[in-house]
Amino acid sequence: MLLKVSVFIIFAIFKSQAALDPCRGVVEGKNYVMNPRGCSWFFSCENRTDPQEGKCPHDLHFNVQSQSCSYPENVFPRCTLDDDLIANTPTKCPTNNDMRLVPHPFECSNYTLCWQRNWQNLKCPDDRPHFSIFDMDCNTEFLADCKAVDRFCGSVELEQFEANPQGCDDFVMCSECENNYKLHNFQCLPGFKFNKGNKTCLGENDFECHVKESLAFDLPPRPFTTDCSEVTTLRTHHPGDCQYYFYCTSTGSMLAKCGDGENFDYEDAECKVNGVCHPNINSTFEAEKIKIERKITNNIPRIDLN
C-alpha cells in the first residue's frame, strides 16, 4: 500500500527577475509551473500578474504533472535541467578576446572575469554573496543555489589532496559525512608550491607551476551580461557605457567593446565613429544597488512521498 503524505510548510520565495511572464497561458488549477533555474525550482502562479520563484526542499524535484515536490525518480519525464545547466557552464576562459564569467570550481562566493585573453578573480558583494551559474552573475544564496562543493567533490577521489585549478599555493581535500560532502582547505608553506602530480607541496625550484597568474586590468562596466530573450537584434547596447555592447548568442550574451573612437549606435546596432547613443545610456548604472524583493508564503506544492 502506498502512503501519500502531504506536507505544507512556510517557504521563502522571491519575485522573479529573469523570467518573462512564466504564468502566461497557465491552465486553471495548475498554480505552479516549471522554472528553468533547475529541477527543484518552480514558479507560483496563484497571482497571475505577480509570478514568484520557489524551490522544493531537501533536493526534491518539482513535478509539474502532480503539482507537487517529489523524489526525482518519480518525476516523468526525467528532469535534465540541472545536468544541462552544468554541461553548458564554462569552466575555462576562452582563447579569444570574448568576455566570459567563469564560476570558481568549489568556492561559491568567487568567480573569474575573462576579458581580452586576460583574467581576474573577483568576489561577490555582501548583498549578493554567491555566484549563480543560471544567471551567470552574483545573486542571493537562495537564488544562486550553489552546489559547487558537491560538483567538485563528486568528481574527485575522497580524502586525497587535490590541486586548486586557480593557483599553486593552496590545495584541498574532500570528505563525506552523513551523505554530505565537505571541503577542507590547506596552504603550502612559504617557498613551496603544490604539485598535482605528486599531490604534495614541493620547493618552488623543484618544479614549474603551470597555473597562469591573474592579471590586473581595467574592468569593463557592469552589467557583464544581459537578457537576450528581450532583444530583437544580434547586438544590443550597454546601459552604462557607449563604447560597449552585448552580442547575443543561442546560449546567452557576450560583452564586447567598439574600436577606439567609436560608439555603439543604438538605432543601427553597430559600432560607428559618430555612433548615436541611446539617451538612457549615459545615465549612471547602479547594478550593485538592485535588490531582490523577498516574500514569505505558505502556498507551495505539496510534498509527495510515495
PDB file of C-alpha atoms in Angstrom:
ATOM      1  CA  MET A   1       0.000   0.000   0.000  1.00  0.00           C
ATOM      2  CA  LEU A   2       1.396   3.348  -0.996  1.00  0.00           C
ATOM      3  CA  LEU A   3       1.272   6.074   1.592  1.00  0.00           C
ATOM      4  CA  LYS A   4       0.944   9.600   0.282  1.00  0.00           C
ATOM      5  CA  VAL A   5       1.952  12.319   2.698  1.00  0.00           C
ATOM      6  CA  SER A   6       1.079  15.937   2.009  1.00  0.00           C
ATOM      7  CA  VAL A   7       3.048  18.491   3.958  1.00  0.00           C
ATOM      8  CA  PHE A   8       2.556  22.255   3.841  1.00  0.00           C
ATOM      9  CA  ILE A   9       5.383  24.390   5.166  1.00  0.00           C
ATOM     10  CA  ILE A  10       6.325  28.052   5.293  1.00  0.00           C
ATOM     11  CA  PHE A  11       8.716  28.678   2.431  1.00  0.00           C
ATOM     12  CA  ALA A  12      10.640  31.680   1.156  1.00  0.00           C
ATOM     13  CA  ILE A  13      10.038  32.618  -2.468  1.00  0.00           C
ATOM     14  CA  PHE A  14      11.285  35.542  -4.466  1.00  0.00           C
ATOM     15  CA  LYS A  15       9.888  37.843  -7.081  1.00  0.00           C
ATOM     16  CA  SER A  16      11.190  36.701 -10.468  1.00  0.00           C
ATOM     17  CA  GLN A  17      13.825  38.940 -12.016  1.00  0.00           C
ATOM     18  CA  ALA A  18      14.636  36.979 -15.160  1.00  0.00           C
ATOM     19  CA  ALA A  19      11.523  35.134 -16.379  1.00  0.00           C
ATOM     20  CA  LEU A  20       9.262  36.732 -18.979  1.00  0.00           C
ATOM     21  CA  ASP A  21       5.717  36.174 -17.701  1.00  0.00           C
ATOM     22  CA  PRO A  22       6.153  32.441 -16.931  1.00  0.00           C
ATOM     23  CA  CYS A  23       2.476  32.183 -15.915  1.00  0.00           C
ATOM     24  CA  ARG A  24       1.133  33.187 -19.324  1.00  0.00           C
ATOM     25  CA  GLY A  25      -1.328  30.578 -20.581  1.00  0.00           C
ATOM     26  CA  VAL A  26      -1.289  28.621 -17.322  1.00  0.00           C
ATOM     27  CA  VAL A  27      -4.114  26.072 -17.085  1.00  0.00           C
ATOM     28  CA  GLU A  28      -6.795  26.599 -14.453  1.00  0.00           C
ATOM     29  CA  GLY A  29      -5.979  24.548 -11.369  1.00  0.00           C
ATOM     30  CA  LYS A  30      -2.265  24.437 -12.228  1.00  0.00           C
ATOM     31  CA  ASN A  31      -0.891  27.049  -9.848  1.00  0.00           C
ATOM     32  CA  TYR A  32       2.761  26.028 -10.307  1.00  0.00           C
ATOM     33  CA  VAL A  33       4.891  25.855 -13.454  1.00  0.00           C
ATOM     34  CA  MET A  34       8.412  24.651 -14.176  1.00  0.00           C
ATOM     35  CA  ASN A  35      11.275  27.082 -13.624  1.00  0.00           C
ATOM     36  CA  PRO A  36      14.347  26.801 -15.914  1.00  0.00           C
ATOM     37  CA  ARG A  37      16.553  27.634 -12.919  1.00  0.00           C
ATOM     38  CA  GLY A  38      16.693  23.912 -12.056  1.00  0.00           C
ATOM     39  CA  CYS A  39      14.801  20.695 -11.397  1.00  0.00           C
ATOM     40  CA  SER A  40      13.799  21.701  -7.861  1.00  0.00           C
ATOM     41  CA  TRP A  41      12.565  25.146  -8.860  1.00  0.00           C
ATOM     42  CA  PHE A  42       9.090  26.353  -9.753  1.00  0.00           C
ATOM     43  CA  PHE A  43       7.030  29.497 -10.313  1.00  0.00           C
ATOM     44  CA  SER A  44       3.978  30.125  -8.158  1.00  0.00           C
ATOM     45  CA  CYS A  45       1.219  31.461 -10.409  1.00  0.00           C
ATOM     46  CA  GLU A  46      -1.662  31.825  -7.956  1.00  0.00           C
ATOM     47  CA  ASN A  47      -1.412  35.553  -8.566  1.00  0.00           C
ATOM     48  CA  ARG A  48      -1.165  35.552 -12.361  1.00  0.00           C
ATOM     49  CA  THR A  49       0.228  39.096 -12.510  1.00  0.00           C
ATOM     50  CA  ASP A  50       2.900  38.526  -9.851  1.00  0.00           C
ATOM     51  CA  PRO A  51       4.783  35.250 -10.521  1.00  0.00           C
ATOM     52  CA  GLN A  52       7.126  34.218  -7.747  1.00  0.00           C
ATOM     53  CA  GLU A  53      10.058  31.833  -7.611  1.00  0.00           C
ATOM     54  CA  GLY A  54      10.288  28.977  -5.149  1.00  0.00           C
ATOM     55  CA  LYS A  55      12.282  25.806  -4.591  1.00  0.00           C
ATOM     56  CA  CYS A  56      11.351  22.343  -3.358  1.00  0.00           C
ATOM     57  CA  PRO A  57      13.190  21.404  -0.128  1.00  0.00           C
ATOM     58  CA  HIS A  58      15.571  18.501   0.509  1.00  0.00           C
ATOM     59  CA  ASP A  59      16.690  18.109  -3.147  1.00  0.00           C
ATOM     60  CA  LEU A  60      13.201  17.031  -4.201  1.00  0.00           C
ATOM     61  CA  HIS A  61      12.223  17.782  -7.797  1.00  0.00           C
ATOM     62  CA  PHE A  62       9.197  19.784  -8.852  1.00  0.00           C
ATOM     63  CA  ASN A  63       6.609  17.554 -10.529  1.00  0.00           C
ATOM     64  CA  VAL A  64       4.517  19.642 -12.911  1.00  0.00           C
ATOM     65  CA  GLN A  65       2.064  16.786 -13.553  1.00  0.00           C
ATOM     66  CA  SER A  66       1.144  16.186  -9.915  1.00  0.00           C
ATOM     67  CA  GLN A  67       1.802  19.802  -8.860  1.00  0.00           C
ATOM     68  CA  SER A  68       3.996  18.522  -6.042  1.00  0.00           C
ATOM     69  CA  CYS A  69       7.579  18.200  -4.827  1.00  0.00           C
ATOM     70  CA  SER A  70       8.573  14.580  -5.482  1.00  0.00           C
ATOM     71  CA  TYR A  71      11.536  12.243  -5.396  1.00  0.00           C
ATOM     72  CA  PRO A  72      13.493  12.633  -8.676  1.00  0.00           C
ATOM     73  CA  GLU A  73      12.766   9.036  -9.714  1.00  0.00           C
ATOM     74  CA  ASN A  74       9.022   9.741  -9.530  1.00  0.00           C
ATOM     75  CA  VAL A  75       9.122  12.670 -11.960  1.00  0.00           C
ATOM     76  CA  PHE A  76       8.322  11.805 -15.603  1.00  0.00           C
ATOM     77  CA  PRO A  77       9.766  12.680 -17.969  1.00  0.00           C
ATOM     78  CA  ARG A  78      13.061  12.839 -16.092  1.00  0.00           C
ATOM     79  CA  CYS A  79      14.249  16.388 -15.478  1.00  0.00           C
ATOM     80  CA  THR A  80      17.587  17.236 -17.130  1.00  0.00           C
ATOM     81  CA  LEU A  81      17.709  20.961 -16.312  1.00  0.00           C
ATOM     82  CA  ASP A  82      20.470  20.558 -13.700  1.00  0.00           C
ATOM     83  CA  ASP A  83      22.624  18.381 -15.975  1.00  0.00           C
ATOM     84  CA  ASP A  84      22.109  20.697 -18.950  1.00  0.00           C
ATOM     85  CA  LEU A  85      22.988  23.765 -16.883  1.00  0.00           C
ATOM     86  CA  ILE A  86      26.248  22.220 -15.662  1.00  0.00           C
ATOM     87  CA  ALA A  87      27.135  20.988 -19.157  1.00  0.00           C
ATOM     88  CA  ASN A  88      26.671  24.489 -20.621  1.00  0.00           C
ATOM     89  CA  THR A  89      28.584  26.306 -17.872  1.00  0.00           C
ATOM     90  CA  PRO A  90      32.086  27.424 -18.957  1.00  0.00           C
ATOM     91  CA  THR A  91      34.946  26.096 -16.838  1.00  0.00           C
ATOM     92  CA  LYS A  92      37.837  27.925 -18.517  1.00  0.00           C
ATOM     93  CA  CYS A  93      38.484  31.294 -20.100  1.00  0.00           C
ATOM     94  CA  PRO A  94      38.106  31.419 -23.904  1.00  0.00           C
ATOM     95  CA  THR A  95      41.197  31.639 -26.085  1.00  0.00           C
ATOM     96  CA  ASN A  96      39.836  34.679 -27.959  1.00  0.00           C
ATOM     97  CA  ASN A  97      39.032  38.198 -26.735  1.00  0.00           C
ATOM     98  CA  ASP A  98      35.455  37.401 -25.696  1.00  0.00           C
ATOM     99  CA  MET A  99      34.250  38.275 -22.212  1.00  0.00           C
ATOM    100  CA  ARG A 100      33.238  35.326 -20.053  1.00  0.00           C
ATOM    101  CA  LEU A 101      32.302  34.816 -16.419  1.00  0.00           C
ATOM    102  CA  VAL A 102      33.566  31.506 -15.057  1.00  0.00           C
ATOM    103  CA  PRO A 103      32.471  30.148 -11.662  1.00  0.00           C
ATOM    104  CA  HIS A 104      35.128  29.054  -9.179  1.00  0.00           C
ATOM    105  CA  PRO A 105      35.335  25.239  -9.111  1.00  0.00           C
ATOM    106  CA  PHE A 106      34.453  24.963  -5.406  1.00  0.00           C
ATOM    107  CA  GLU A 107      34.040  28.414  -3.801  1.00  0.00           C
ATOM    108  CA  CYS A 108      30.516  29.818  -4.133  1.00  0.00           C
ATOM    109  CA  SER A 109      31.477  33.444  -3.498  1.00  0.00           C
ATOM    110  CA  ASN A 110      34.219  33.656  -6.128  1.00  0.00           C
ATOM    111  CA  TYR A 111      34.250  33.769  -9.901  1.00  0.00           C
ATOM    112  CA  THR A 112      36.605  34.737 -12.723  1.00  0.00           C
ATOM    113  CA  LEU A 113      36.135  37.508 -15.257  1.00  0.00           C
ATOM    114  CA  CYS A 114      37.802  36.635 -18.576  1.00  0.00           C
ATOM    115  CA  TRP A 115      38.415  39.658 -20.786  1.00  0.00           C
ATOM    116  CA  GLN A 116      40.629  40.103 -23.866  1.00  0.00           C
ATOM    117  CA  ARG A 117      42.718  36.994 -23.086  1.00  0.00           C
ATOM    118  CA  ASN A 118      43.358  38.133 -19.526  1.00  0.00           C
ATOM    119  CA  TRP A 119      41.526  37.099 -16.420  1.00  0.00           C
ATOM    120  CA  GLN A 120      40.878  38.410 -12.949  1.00  0.00           C
ATOM    121  CA  ASN A 121      39.481  36.676  -9.874  1.00  0.00           C
ATOM    122  CA  LEU A 122      36.524  38.516  -8.327  1.00  0.00           C
ATOM    123  CA  LYS A 123      34.357  38.101  -5.236  1.00  0.00           C
ATOM    124  CA  CYS A 124      30.597  38.619  -4.997  1.00  0.00           C
ATOM    125  CA  PRO A 125      29.298  41.537  -2.881  1.00  0.00           C
ATOM    126  CA  ASP A 126      27.767  41.000   0.557  1.00  0.00           C
ATOM    127  CA  ASP A 127      24.177  41.592  -0.581  1.00  0.00           C
ATOM    128  CA  ARG A 128      24.530  39.010  -3.386  1.00  0.00           C
ATOM    129  CA  PRO A 129      27.166  36.698  -1.913  1.00  0.00           C
ATOM    130  CA  HIS A 130      27.026  33.673  -4.226  1.00  0.00           C
ATOM    131  CA  PHE A 131      27.710  33.255  -7.943  1.00  0.00           C
ATOM    132  CA  SER A 132      24.795  31.751  -9.868  1.00  0.00           C
ATOM    133  CA  ILE A 133      25.595  29.549 -12.853  1.00  0.00           C
ATOM    134  CA  PHE A 134      22.000  30.106 -14.038  1.00  0.00           C
ATOM    135  CA  ASP A 135      22.185  33.913 -14.009  1.00  0.00           C
ATOM    136  CA  MET A 136      25.960  33.912 -14.646  1.00  0.00           C
ATOM    137  CA  ASP A 137      26.223  36.691 -12.085  1.00  0.00           C
ATOM    138  CA  CYS A 138      26.143  37.170  -8.328  1.00  0.00           C
ATOM    139  CA  ASN A 139      22.826  36.620  -6.593  1.00  0.00           C
ATOM    140  CA  THR A 140      21.334  35.816  -3.187  1.00  0.00           C
ATOM    141  CA  GLU A 141      22.285  32.491  -1.601  1.00  0.00           C
ATOM    142  CA  PHE A 142      18.754  31.213  -2.166  1.00  0.00           C
ATOM    143  CA  LEU A 143      18.534  32.060  -5.866  1.00  0.00           C
ATOM    144  CA  ALA A 144      22.158  31.132  -6.605  1.00  0.00           C
ATOM    145  CA  ASP A 145      21.553  27.671  -5.095  1.00  0.00           C
ATOM    146  CA  CYS A 146      25.293  26.997  -5.285  1.00  0.00           C
ATOM    147  CA  LYS A 147      26.315  23.334  -5.416  1.00  0.00           C
ATOM    148  CA  ALA A 148      29.962  23.917  -6.322  1.00  0.00           C
ATOM    149  CA  VAL A 149      31.349  21.778  -3.482  1.00  0.00           C
ATOM    150  CA  ASP A 150      29.056  18.860  -4.346  1.00  0.00           C
ATOM    151  CA  ARG A 151      30.018  19.010  -8.025  1.00  0.00           C
ATOM    152  CA  PHE A 152      33.740  19.290  -7.306  1.00  0.00           C
ATOM    153  CA  CYS A 153      33.884  16.597  -4.634  1.00  0.00           C
ATOM    154  CA  GLY A 154      31.729  14.296  -6.734  1.00  0.00           C
ATOM    155  CA  SER A 155      34.353  14.435  -9.491  1.00  0.00           C
ATOM    156  CA  VAL A 156      37.483  13.669  -7.417  1.00  0.00           C
ATOM    157  CA  GLU A 157      38.677  10.897  -5.113  1.00  0.00           C
ATOM    158  CA  LEU A 158      37.698  11.435  -1.499  1.00  0.00           C
ATOM    159  CA  GLU A 159      40.301  12.028   1.228  1.00  0.00           C
ATOM    160  CA  GLN A 160      43.002  12.726  -1.350  1.00  0.00           C
ATOM    161  CA  PHE A 161      44.778  16.046  -1.823  1.00  0.00           C
ATOM    162  CA  GLU A 162      43.674  17.893  -4.948  1.00  0.00           C
ATOM    163  CA  ALA A 163      45.162  20.962  -6.634  1.00  0.00           C
ATOM    164  CA  ASN A 164      43.364  24.269  -6.754  1.00  0.00           C
ATOM    165  CA  PRO A 165      42.846  24.814 -10.505  1.00  0.00           C
ATOM    166  CA  GLN A 166      43.370  28.550  -9.997  1.00  0.00           C
ATOM    167  CA  GLY A 167      46.618  28.523  -8.045  1.00  0.00           C
ATOM    168  CA  CYS A 168      49.579  26.520  -6.748  1.00  0.00           C
ATOM    169  CA  ASP A 169      49.859  27.987  -3.247  1.00  0.00           C
ATOM    170  CA  ASP A 170      46.953  26.037  -1.786  1.00  0.00           C
ATOM    171  CA  PHE A 171      45.197  22.702  -2.196  1.00  0.00           C
ATOM    172  CA  VAL A 172      42.052  20.979  -0.971  1.00  0.00           C
ATOM    173  CA  MET A 173      40.675  17.634   0.165  1.00  0.00           C
ATOM    174  CA  CYS A 174      37.106  16.330   0.028  1.00  0.00           C
ATOM    175  CA  SER A 175      35.466  14.133   2.639  1.00  0.00           C
ATOM    176  CA  GLU A 176      31.964  12.762   3.122  1.00  0.00           C
ATOM    177  CA  CYS A 177      29.898  12.709   6.306  1.00  0.00           C
ATOM    178  CA  GLU A 178      26.274  11.574   6.510  1.00  0.00           C
ATOM    179  CA  ASN A 179      25.947  11.696   2.714  1.00  0.00           C
ATOM    180  CA  ASN A 180      27.166  15.309   2.610  1.00  0.00           C
ATOM    181  CA  TYR A 181      30.421  16.453   1.032  1.00  0.00           C
ATOM    182  CA  LYS A 182      32.800  18.684   2.972  1.00  0.00           C
ATOM    183  CA  LEU A 183      35.737  20.599   1.522  1.00  0.00           C
ATOM    184  CA  HIS A 184      38.944  21.122   3.525  1.00  0.00           C
ATOM    185  CA  ASN A 185      41.418  23.868   2.543  1.00  0.00           C
ATOM    186  CA  PHE A 186      45.193  23.659   3.032  1.00  0.00           C
ATOM    187  CA  GLN A 187      48.071  26.051   2.366  1.00  0.00           C
ATOM    188  CA  CYS A 188      51.631  25.235   1.327  1.00  0.00           C
ATOM    189  CA  LEU A 189      54.426  26.719   3.435  1.00  0.00           C
ATOM    190  CA  PRO A 190      56.143  29.873   2.094  1.00  0.00           C
ATOM    191  CA  GLY A 191      58.525  28.954  -0.715  1.00  0.00           C
ATOM    192  CA  PHE A 192      56.579  25.810  -1.619  1.00  0.00           C
ATOM    193  CA  LYS A 193      54.014  25.083  -4.324  1.00  0.00           C
ATOM    194  CA  PHE A 194      51.523  22.244  -4.644  1.00  0.00           C
ATOM    195  CA  ASN A 195      52.455  19.666  -7.274  1.00  0.00           C
ATOM    196  CA  LYS A 196      49.323  17.952  -8.553  1.00  0.00           C
ATOM    197  CA  GLY A 197      51.352  15.050  -9.930  1.00  0.00           C
ATOM    198  CA  ASN A 198      52.891  14.122  -6.576  1.00  0.00           C
ATOM    199  CA  LYS A 199      49.941  15.561  -4.623  1.00  0.00           C
ATOM    200  CA  THR A 200      52.308  17.288  -2.219  1.00  0.00           C
ATOM    201  CA  CYS A 201      54.000  20.653  -1.656  1.00  0.00           C
ATOM    202  CA  LEU A 202      57.455  20.945  -3.253  1.00  0.00           C
ATOM    203  CA  GLY A 203      60.043  23.717  -3.316  1.00  0.00           C
ATOM    204  CA  GLU A 204      59.467  26.387  -5.930  1.00  0.00           C
ATOM    205  CA  ASN A 205      62.734  25.428  -7.661  1.00  0.00           C
ATOM    206  CA  ASP A 206      61.807  21.733  -7.871  1.00  0.00           C
ATOM    207  CA  PHE A 207      59.069  22.142 -10.479  1.00  0.00           C
ATOM    208  CA  GLU A 208      57.283  24.779 -12.528  1.00  0.00           C
ATOM    209  CA  CYS A 209      53.754  25.826 -11.651  1.00  0.00           C
ATOM    210  CA  HIS A 210      51.715  25.970 -14.849  1.00  0.00           C
ATOM    211  CA  VAL A 211      48.761  27.925 -13.463  1.00  0.00           C
ATOM    212  CA  LYS A 212      48.538  31.269 -15.242  1.00  0.00           C
ATOM    213  CA  GLU A 213      48.689  34.199 -12.848  1.00  0.00           C
ATOM    214  CA  SER A 214      45.689  36.508 -12.597  1.00  0.00           C
ATOM    215  CA  LEU A 215      46.354  39.883 -14.206  1.00  0.00           C
ATOM    216  CA  ALA A 216      45.149  43.270 -13.026  1.00  0.00           C
ATOM    217  CA  PHE A 217      43.314  45.221 -15.733  1.00  0.00           C
ATOM    218  CA  ASP A 218      40.577  47.802 -16.012  1.00  0.00           C
ATOM    219  CA  LEU A 219      37.273  46.022 -15.504  1.00  0.00           C
ATOM    220  CA  PRO A 220      34.551  46.611 -18.097  1.00  0.00           C
ATOM    221  CA  PRO A 221      31.395  48.331 -16.812  1.00  0.00           C
ATOM    222  CA  ARG A 222      28.584  46.402 -15.182  1.00  0.00           C
ATOM    223  CA  PRO A 223      26.379  44.682 -16.081  1.00  0.00           C
ATOM    224  CA  PHE A 224      28.565  41.972 -17.620  1.00  0.00           C
ATOM    225  CA  THR A 225      25.556  40.153 -19.130  1.00  0.00           C
ATOM    226  CA  THR A 226      22.075  40.943 -20.435  1.00  0.00           C
ATOM    227  CA  ASP A 227      18.822  39.093 -21.063  1.00  0.00           C
ATOM    228  CA  CYS A 228      18.876  38.339 -24.791  1.00  0.00           C
ATOM    229  CA  SER A 229      15.331  36.951 -24.778  1.00  0.00           C
ATOM    230  CA  GLU A 230      14.042  40.535 -24.997  1.00  0.00           C
ATOM    231  CA  VAL A 231      16.474  41.559 -27.752  1.00  0.00           C
ATOM    232  CA  THR A 232      15.360  41.533 -31.405  1.00  0.00           C
ATOM    233  CA  THR A 233      18.811  42.199 -32.910  1.00  0.00           C
ATOM    234  CA  LEU A 234      22.095  40.305 -32.825  1.00  0.00           C
ATOM    235  CA  ARG A 235      23.714  43.156 -30.885  1.00  0.00           C
ATOM    236  CA  THR A 236      22.285  45.451 -28.233  1.00  0.00           C
ATOM    237  CA  HIS A 237      23.612  48.487 -26.369  1.00  0.00           C
ATOM    238  CA  HIS A 238      25.145  48.508 -22.910  1.00  0.00           C
ATOM    239  CA  PRO A 239      23.097  50.604 -20.433  1.00  0.00           C
ATOM    240  CA  GLY A 240      26.123  52.240 -18.836  1.00  0.00           C
ATOM    241  CA  ASP A 241      28.793  52.899 -21.472  1.00  0.00           C
ATOM    242  CA  CYS A 242      28.524  53.956 -25.131  1.00  0.00           C
ATOM    243  CA  GLN A 243      31.662  52.064 -26.173  1.00  0.00           C
ATOM    244  CA  TYR A 244      30.338  48.697 -25.018  1.00  0.00           C
ATOM    245  CA  TYR A 245      27.597  46.449 -26.352  1.00  0.00           C
ATOM    246  CA  PHE A 246      26.264  42.923 -25.946  1.00  0.00           C
ATOM    247  CA  TYR A 247      26.482  40.236 -28.599  1.00  0.00           C
ATOM    248  CA  CYS A 248      23.593  37.791 -28.246  1.00  0.00           C
ATOM    249  CA  THR A 249      24.113  34.079 -28.910  1.00  0.00           C
ATOM    250  CA  SER A 250      21.976  30.971 -28.534  1.00  0.00           C
ATOM    251  CA  THR A 251      23.470  30.363 -25.079  1.00  0.00           C
ATOM    252  CA  GLY A 252      23.399  33.904 -23.672  1.00  0.00           C
ATOM    253  CA  SER A 253      25.256  37.172 -24.156  1.00  0.00           C
ATOM    254  CA  MET A 254      28.864  38.290 -24.551  1.00  0.00           C
ATOM    255  CA  LEU A 255      30.172  41.730 -23.681  1.00  0.00           C
ATOM    256  CA  ALA A 256      32.150  43.422 -26.456  1.00  0.00           C
ATOM    257  CA  LYS A 257      33.777  46.807 -26.989  1.00  0.00           C
ATOM    258  CA  CYS A 258      33.842  49.094 -30.009  1.00  0.00           C
ATOM    259  CA  GLY A 259      37.131  50.229 -31.501  1.00  0.00           C
ATOM    260  CA  ASP A 260      38.961  53.373 -30.431  1.00  0.00           C
ATOM    261  CA  GLY A 261      36.950  56.487 -31.243  1.00  0.00           C
ATOM    262  CA  GLU A 262      33.765  54.514 -31.916  1.00  0.00           C
ATOM    263  CA  ASN A 263      30.443  54.360 -30.086  1.00  0.00           C
ATOM    264  CA  PHE A 264      27.733  51.741 -30.379  1.00  0.00           C
ATOM    265  CA  ASP A 265      24.937  53.236 -32.459  1.00  0.00           C
ATOM    266  CA  TYR A 266      21.624  52.446 -30.790  1.00  0.00           C
ATOM    267  CA  GLU A 267      19.474  52.636 -33.948  1.00  0.00           C
ATOM    268  CA  ASP A 268      21.781  50.769 -36.347  1.00  0.00           C
ATOM    269  CA  ALA A 269      23.046  48.340 -33.656  1.00  0.00           C
ATOM    270  CA  GLU A 270      26.676  48.615 -34.756  1.00  0.00           C
ATOM    271  CA  CYS A 271      29.861  50.483 -33.862  1.00  0.00           C
ATOM    272  CA  LYS A 272      30.371  53.810 -35.645  1.00  0.00           C
ATOM    273  CA  VAL A 273      32.763  56.742 -35.396  1.00  0.00           C
ATOM    274  CA  ASN A 274      29.785  59.032 -34.869  1.00  0.00           C
ATOM    275  CA  GLY A 275      27.574  56.412 -33.295  1.00  0.00           C
ATOM    276  CA  VAL A 276      24.465  57.837 -31.630  1.00  0.00           C
ATOM    277  CA  CYS A 277      23.957  56.658 -28.075  1.00  0.00           C
ATOM    278  CA  HIS A 278      20.528  55.997 -26.682  1.00  0.00           C
ATOM    279  CA  PRO A 279      19.618  58.850 -24.274  1.00  0.00           C
ATOM    280  CA  ASN A 280      19.479  56.499 -21.301  1.00  0.00           C
ATOM    281  CA  ILE A 281      22.883  55.021 -21.982  1.00  0.00           C
ATOM    282  CA  ASN A 282      24.731  57.940 -20.394  1.00  0.00           C
ATOM    283  CA  SER A 283      22.855  57.679 -17.112  1.00  0.00           C
ATOM    284  CA  THR A 284      24.615  56.210 -14.104  1.00  0.00           C
ATOM    285  CA  PHE A 285      24.023  52.474 -13.946  1.00  0.00           C
ATOM    286  CA  GLU A 286      23.677  51.218 -10.392  1.00  0.00           C
ATOM    287  CA  ALA A 287      23.584  47.454 -10.852  1.00  0.00           C
ATOM    288  CA  GLU A 288      25.135  46.872  -7.459  1.00  0.00           C
ATOM    289  CA  LYS A 289      22.138  48.551  -5.798  1.00  0.00           C
ATOM    290  CA  ILE A 290      19.492  46.340  -7.381  1.00  0.00           C
ATOM    291  CA  LYS A 291      17.675  44.454  -4.643  1.00  0.00           C
ATOM    292  CA  ILE A 292      15.594  41.311  -4.930  1.00  0.00           C
ATOM    293  CA  GLU A 293      12.286  41.548  -3.111  1.00  0.00           C
ATOM    294  CA  ARG A 294      11.742  38.688  -0.697  1.00  0.00           C
ATOM    295  CA  LYS A 295       8.305  37.292   0.113  1.00  0.00           C
ATOM    296  CA  ILE A 296       7.175  34.554   2.505  1.00  0.00           C
ATOM    297  CA  THR A 297       4.221  32.298   1.668  1.00  0.00           C
ATOM    298  CA  ASN A 298       2.726  29.003   2.764  1.00  0.00           C
ATOM    299  CA  ASN A 299       1.316  28.348  -0.697  1.00  0.00           C
ATOM    300  CA  ILE A 300       3.817  25.872  -2.146  1.00  0.00           C
ATOM    301  CA  PRO A 301       3.452  22.489  -3.876  1.00  0.00           C
ATOM    302  CA  ARG A 302       2.710  19.645  -1.503  1.00  0.00           C
ATOM    303  CA  ILE A 303       5.497  17.233  -0.598  1.00  0.00           C
ATOM    304  CA  ASP A 304       4.595  13.949  -2.283  1.00  0.00           C
ATOM    305  CA  LEU A 305       6.382  10.984  -0.648  1.00  0.00           C
ATOM    306  CA  ASN A 306       5.317   7.674  -2.133  1.00  0.00           C
TER     307      ASN A 306
END
